[in-house]
Coordinates of C-alpha atoms in Angstrom, one line a residue:
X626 CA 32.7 -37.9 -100.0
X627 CA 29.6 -37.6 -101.4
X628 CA 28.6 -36.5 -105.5
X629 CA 27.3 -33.6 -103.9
X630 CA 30.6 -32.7 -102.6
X631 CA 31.9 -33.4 -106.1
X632 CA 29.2 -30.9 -107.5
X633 CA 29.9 -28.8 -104.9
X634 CA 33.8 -28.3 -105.0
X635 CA 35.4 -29.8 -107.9
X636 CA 32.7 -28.6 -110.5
X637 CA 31.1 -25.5 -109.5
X638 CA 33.8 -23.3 -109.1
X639 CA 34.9 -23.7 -112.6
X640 CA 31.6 -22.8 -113.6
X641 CA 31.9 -20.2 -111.7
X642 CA 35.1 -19.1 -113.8
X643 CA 33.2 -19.3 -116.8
X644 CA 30.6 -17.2 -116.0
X645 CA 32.2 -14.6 -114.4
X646 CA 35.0 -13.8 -117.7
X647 CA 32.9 -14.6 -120.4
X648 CA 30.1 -13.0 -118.5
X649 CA 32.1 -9.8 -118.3
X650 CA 33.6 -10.4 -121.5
X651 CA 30.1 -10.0 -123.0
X652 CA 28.8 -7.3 -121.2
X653 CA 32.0 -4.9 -121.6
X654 CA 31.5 -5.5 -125.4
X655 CA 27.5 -4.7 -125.6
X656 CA 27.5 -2.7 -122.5
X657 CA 30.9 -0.6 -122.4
X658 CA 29.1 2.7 -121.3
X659 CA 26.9 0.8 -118.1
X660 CA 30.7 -0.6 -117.2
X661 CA 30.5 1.6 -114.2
X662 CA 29.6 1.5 -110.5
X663 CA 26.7 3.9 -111.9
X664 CA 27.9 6.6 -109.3
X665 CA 25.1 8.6 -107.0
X666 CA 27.3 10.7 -105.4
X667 CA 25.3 13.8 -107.2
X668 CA 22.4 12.3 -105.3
X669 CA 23.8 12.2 -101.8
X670 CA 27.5 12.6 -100.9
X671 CA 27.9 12.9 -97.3
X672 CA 26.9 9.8 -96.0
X673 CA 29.2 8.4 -99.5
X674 CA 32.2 10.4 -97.9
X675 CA 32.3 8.0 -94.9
X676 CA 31.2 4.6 -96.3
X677 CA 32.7 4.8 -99.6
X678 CA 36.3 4.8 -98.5
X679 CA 35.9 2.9 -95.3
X680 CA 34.2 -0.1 -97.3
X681 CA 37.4 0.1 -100.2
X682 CA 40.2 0.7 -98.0
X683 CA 38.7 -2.3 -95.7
X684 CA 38.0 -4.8 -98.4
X685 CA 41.6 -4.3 -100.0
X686 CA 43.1 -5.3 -96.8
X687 CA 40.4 -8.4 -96.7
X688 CA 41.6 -9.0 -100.1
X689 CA 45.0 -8.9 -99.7
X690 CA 44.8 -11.4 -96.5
X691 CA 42.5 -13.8 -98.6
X692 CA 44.9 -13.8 -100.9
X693 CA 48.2 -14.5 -98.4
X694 CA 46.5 -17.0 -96.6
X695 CA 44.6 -19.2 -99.6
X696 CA 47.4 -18.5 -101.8
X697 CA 50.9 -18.9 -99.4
X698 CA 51.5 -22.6 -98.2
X699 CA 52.0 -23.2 -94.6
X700 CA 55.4 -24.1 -95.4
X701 CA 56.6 -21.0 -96.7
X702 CA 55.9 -19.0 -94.0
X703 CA 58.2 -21.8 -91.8
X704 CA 60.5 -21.4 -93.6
X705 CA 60.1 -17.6 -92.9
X706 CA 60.6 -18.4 -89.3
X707 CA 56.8 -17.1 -88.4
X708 CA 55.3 -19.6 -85.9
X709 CA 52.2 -21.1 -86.4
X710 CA 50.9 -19.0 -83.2
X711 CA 52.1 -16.0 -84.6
X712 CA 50.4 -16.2 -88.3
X713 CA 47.3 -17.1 -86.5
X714 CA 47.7 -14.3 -84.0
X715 CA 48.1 -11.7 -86.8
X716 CA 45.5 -12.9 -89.1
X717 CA 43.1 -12.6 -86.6
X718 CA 43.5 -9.0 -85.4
X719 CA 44.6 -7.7 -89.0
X720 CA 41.9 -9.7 -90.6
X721 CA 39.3 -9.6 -87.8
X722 CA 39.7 -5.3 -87.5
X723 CA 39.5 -4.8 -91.8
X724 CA 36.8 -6.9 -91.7
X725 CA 34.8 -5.0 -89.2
X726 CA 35.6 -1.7 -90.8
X727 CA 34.8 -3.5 -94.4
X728 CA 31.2 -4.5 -93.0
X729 CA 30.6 -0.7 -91.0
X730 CA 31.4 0.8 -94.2
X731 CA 29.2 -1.4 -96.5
X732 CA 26.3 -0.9 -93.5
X733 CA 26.3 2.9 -94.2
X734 CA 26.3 2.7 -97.9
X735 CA 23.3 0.2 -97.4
X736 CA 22.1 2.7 -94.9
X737 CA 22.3 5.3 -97.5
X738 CA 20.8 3.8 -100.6
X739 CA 17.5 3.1 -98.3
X740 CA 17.5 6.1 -96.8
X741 CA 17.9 8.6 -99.8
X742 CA 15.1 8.2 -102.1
X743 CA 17.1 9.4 -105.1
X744 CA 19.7 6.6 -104.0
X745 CA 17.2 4.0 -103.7
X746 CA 15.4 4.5 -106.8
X747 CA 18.6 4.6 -108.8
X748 CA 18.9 0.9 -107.7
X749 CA 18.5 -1.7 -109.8
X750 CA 17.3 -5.7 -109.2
X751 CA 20.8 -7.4 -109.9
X752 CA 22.0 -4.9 -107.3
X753 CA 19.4 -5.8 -104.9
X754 CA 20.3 -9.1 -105.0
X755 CA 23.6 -8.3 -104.5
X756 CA 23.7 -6.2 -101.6
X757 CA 22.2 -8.6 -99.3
X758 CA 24.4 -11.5 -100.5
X759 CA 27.8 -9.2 -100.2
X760 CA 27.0 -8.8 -96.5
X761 CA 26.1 -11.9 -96.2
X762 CA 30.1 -13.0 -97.9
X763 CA 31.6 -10.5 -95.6
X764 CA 29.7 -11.5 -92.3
X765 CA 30.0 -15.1 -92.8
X766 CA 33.7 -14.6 -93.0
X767 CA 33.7 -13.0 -90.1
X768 CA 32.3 -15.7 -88.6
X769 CA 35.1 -17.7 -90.3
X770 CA 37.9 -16.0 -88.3
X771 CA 35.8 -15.5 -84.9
X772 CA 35.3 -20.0 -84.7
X773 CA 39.2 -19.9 -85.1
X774 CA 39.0 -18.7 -81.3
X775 CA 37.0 -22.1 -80.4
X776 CA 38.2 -24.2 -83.1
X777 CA 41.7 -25.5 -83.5
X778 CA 40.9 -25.8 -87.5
X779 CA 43.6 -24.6 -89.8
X780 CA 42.5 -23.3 -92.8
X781 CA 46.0 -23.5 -94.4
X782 CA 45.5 -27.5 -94.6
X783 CA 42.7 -27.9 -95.8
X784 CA 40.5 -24.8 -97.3
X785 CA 43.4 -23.6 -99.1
X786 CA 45.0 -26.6 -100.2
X787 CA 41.7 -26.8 -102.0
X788 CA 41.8 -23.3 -103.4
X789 CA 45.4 -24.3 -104.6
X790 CA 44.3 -27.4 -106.4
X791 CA 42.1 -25.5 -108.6
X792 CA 44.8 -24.3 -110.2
X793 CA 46.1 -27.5 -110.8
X794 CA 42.5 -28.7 -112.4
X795 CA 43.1 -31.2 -109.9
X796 CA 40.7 -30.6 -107.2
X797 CA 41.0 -32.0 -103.5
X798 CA 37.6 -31.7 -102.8
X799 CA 38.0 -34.2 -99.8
X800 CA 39.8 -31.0 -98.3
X801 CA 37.0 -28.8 -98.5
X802 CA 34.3 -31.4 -97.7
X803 CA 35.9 -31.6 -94.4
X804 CA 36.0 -27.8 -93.8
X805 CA 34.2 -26.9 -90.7
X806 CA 30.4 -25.5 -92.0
X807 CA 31.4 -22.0 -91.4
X808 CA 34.0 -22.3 -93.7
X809 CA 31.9 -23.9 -96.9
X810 CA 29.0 -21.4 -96.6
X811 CA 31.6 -18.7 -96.6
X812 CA 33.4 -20.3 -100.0
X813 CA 29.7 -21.0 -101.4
X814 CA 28.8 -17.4 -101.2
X815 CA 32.0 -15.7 -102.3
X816 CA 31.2 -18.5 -105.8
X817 CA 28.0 -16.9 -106.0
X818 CA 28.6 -13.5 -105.6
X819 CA 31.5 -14.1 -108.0
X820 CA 29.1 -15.1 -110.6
X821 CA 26.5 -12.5 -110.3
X822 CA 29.8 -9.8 -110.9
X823 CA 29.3 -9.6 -114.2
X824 CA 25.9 -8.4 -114.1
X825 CA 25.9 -6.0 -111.3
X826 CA 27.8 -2.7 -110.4
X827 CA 30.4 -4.9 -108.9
X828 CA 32.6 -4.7 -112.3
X829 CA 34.1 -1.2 -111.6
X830 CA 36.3 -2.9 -109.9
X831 CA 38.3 -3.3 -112.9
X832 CA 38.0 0.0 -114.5
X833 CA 40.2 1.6 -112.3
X834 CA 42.1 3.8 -113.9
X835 CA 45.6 2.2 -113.0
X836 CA 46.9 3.2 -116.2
X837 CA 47.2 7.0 -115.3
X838 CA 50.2 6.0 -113.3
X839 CA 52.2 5.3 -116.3
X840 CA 50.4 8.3 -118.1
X841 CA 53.6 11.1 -120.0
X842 CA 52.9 14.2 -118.3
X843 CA 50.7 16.7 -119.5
X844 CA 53.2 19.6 -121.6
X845 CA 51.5 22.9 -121.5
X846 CA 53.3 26.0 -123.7
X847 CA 53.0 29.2 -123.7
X848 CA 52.2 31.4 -126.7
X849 CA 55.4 32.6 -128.4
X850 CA 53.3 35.9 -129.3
X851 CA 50.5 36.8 -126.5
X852 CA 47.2 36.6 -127.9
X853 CA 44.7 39.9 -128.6
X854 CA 41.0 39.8 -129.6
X855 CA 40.7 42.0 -132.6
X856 CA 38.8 44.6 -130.8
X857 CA 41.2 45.2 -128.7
X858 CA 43.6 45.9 -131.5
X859 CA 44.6 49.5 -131.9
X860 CA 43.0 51.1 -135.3
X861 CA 45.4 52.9 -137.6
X862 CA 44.6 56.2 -135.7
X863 CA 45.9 55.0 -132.4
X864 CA 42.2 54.1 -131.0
X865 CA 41.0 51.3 -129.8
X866 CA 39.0 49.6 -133.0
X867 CA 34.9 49.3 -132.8

């Protein structure tokens, strides 16, 4: 284990952390109104109705299986009674088929904002470096779960005990040092995308507006007595007033 290694995986990712809240922490309180995804859809919205949902729906199933297999130990799922051929089996075609759809989708958007002019001039530098280093995240995990098919590495021992440790502000960076290469350029971009989210378009992800789920229902009532404009009233004579 080399200091590199130490740089690399026991100190960097809590930089990482610090950027990425106190980053957003600052730009939501100078920049509250450009806390948006800065939305072109009045620019171009066909090409948007295909990619747009395809790339979200896609990345929140990525998401969620990031999140089961850095975040679950191995032994839970034993316990569970799910073999070790089984989780494997499933990650790979659940994980492997939303992260095919997740990079389609983002390759039309991309398509899209080079295509349109309006699109393309609406984008700004942060988001040009981001772009290329979000498909760069999403193909190099991609890669991740295609070497499982060659290489009998499991994750679950070592990448995620890593990710675990983190918590702990204990981390095993011996666990991540010996990830196979695929597996450390994949972790080294997701850090750097993470901290270039606070300065790009990427922090609409949390102004969704979850809240309206728990928003009281609207009450609309009706006029006890129906309104008239006064023109319409009827003058003393019976005729409709001037």
């Amino acid at each position: 284990m080399t200091h590199l290694d130490i740089a690399l995986w026991g100190a960097l990712p809590y930089i990482v952390i610090v950027v990425l809240v106190a980053g957003s922490a600052l730009r939501y309180r100078y920049d509250r109104f450009g806390f948006t995804t800065r939305s072109s859809q009045l620019h171009e919205s066909r090409l948007l109705r295909v990619g747009g949902p395809l790339f979200h729906y896609a990345l929140l199933l990525v998401i969620g299986g990031h999140v089961t297999g850095l975040l679950v130990p191995e032994m839970v799922t034993d316990r569970l009674d799910v073999s070790e051929t089984s989780y494997h089996d499933v990650a790979l075609i659940m994980g492997g088929s939303a992260g095919v759809a997740a990079v389609a989708g983002l390759a039309v958007l991309l398509y899209r904002r080079l295509r349109v002019p309006a699109v393309r001039r609406a984008t700004n530098r942060t988001d040009r470096a981001v772009y290329p280093l979000l498909a760069a995240a999403m193909l190099g995990g991609l890669a991740a779960t295609a070497s499982s098919l060659a290489n009998p590495y499991d994750y679950r021992l070592g990448v995620s005990v890593w990710f675990r440790s983190l918590f702990e502000l204990d981390p095993d960076v011996a666990a991540m040092a010996h990830a196979p290469l695929v597996y450390r350029l994949h972790a080294l971009l997701g850090m750097a995308l993470f901290a270039l989210w606070p300065f790009s378009r990427l922090v609409h992800a949390v102004t969704a507006p979850v809240w309206y789920l728990a928003r009281p229902y609207i009450v609309y009532r009706s006029r006890a007595v129906p309104y008239r404009h006064p023109a319409a009233r009827p003058t003393e004579a019976g005729r409709p007033g001037r």
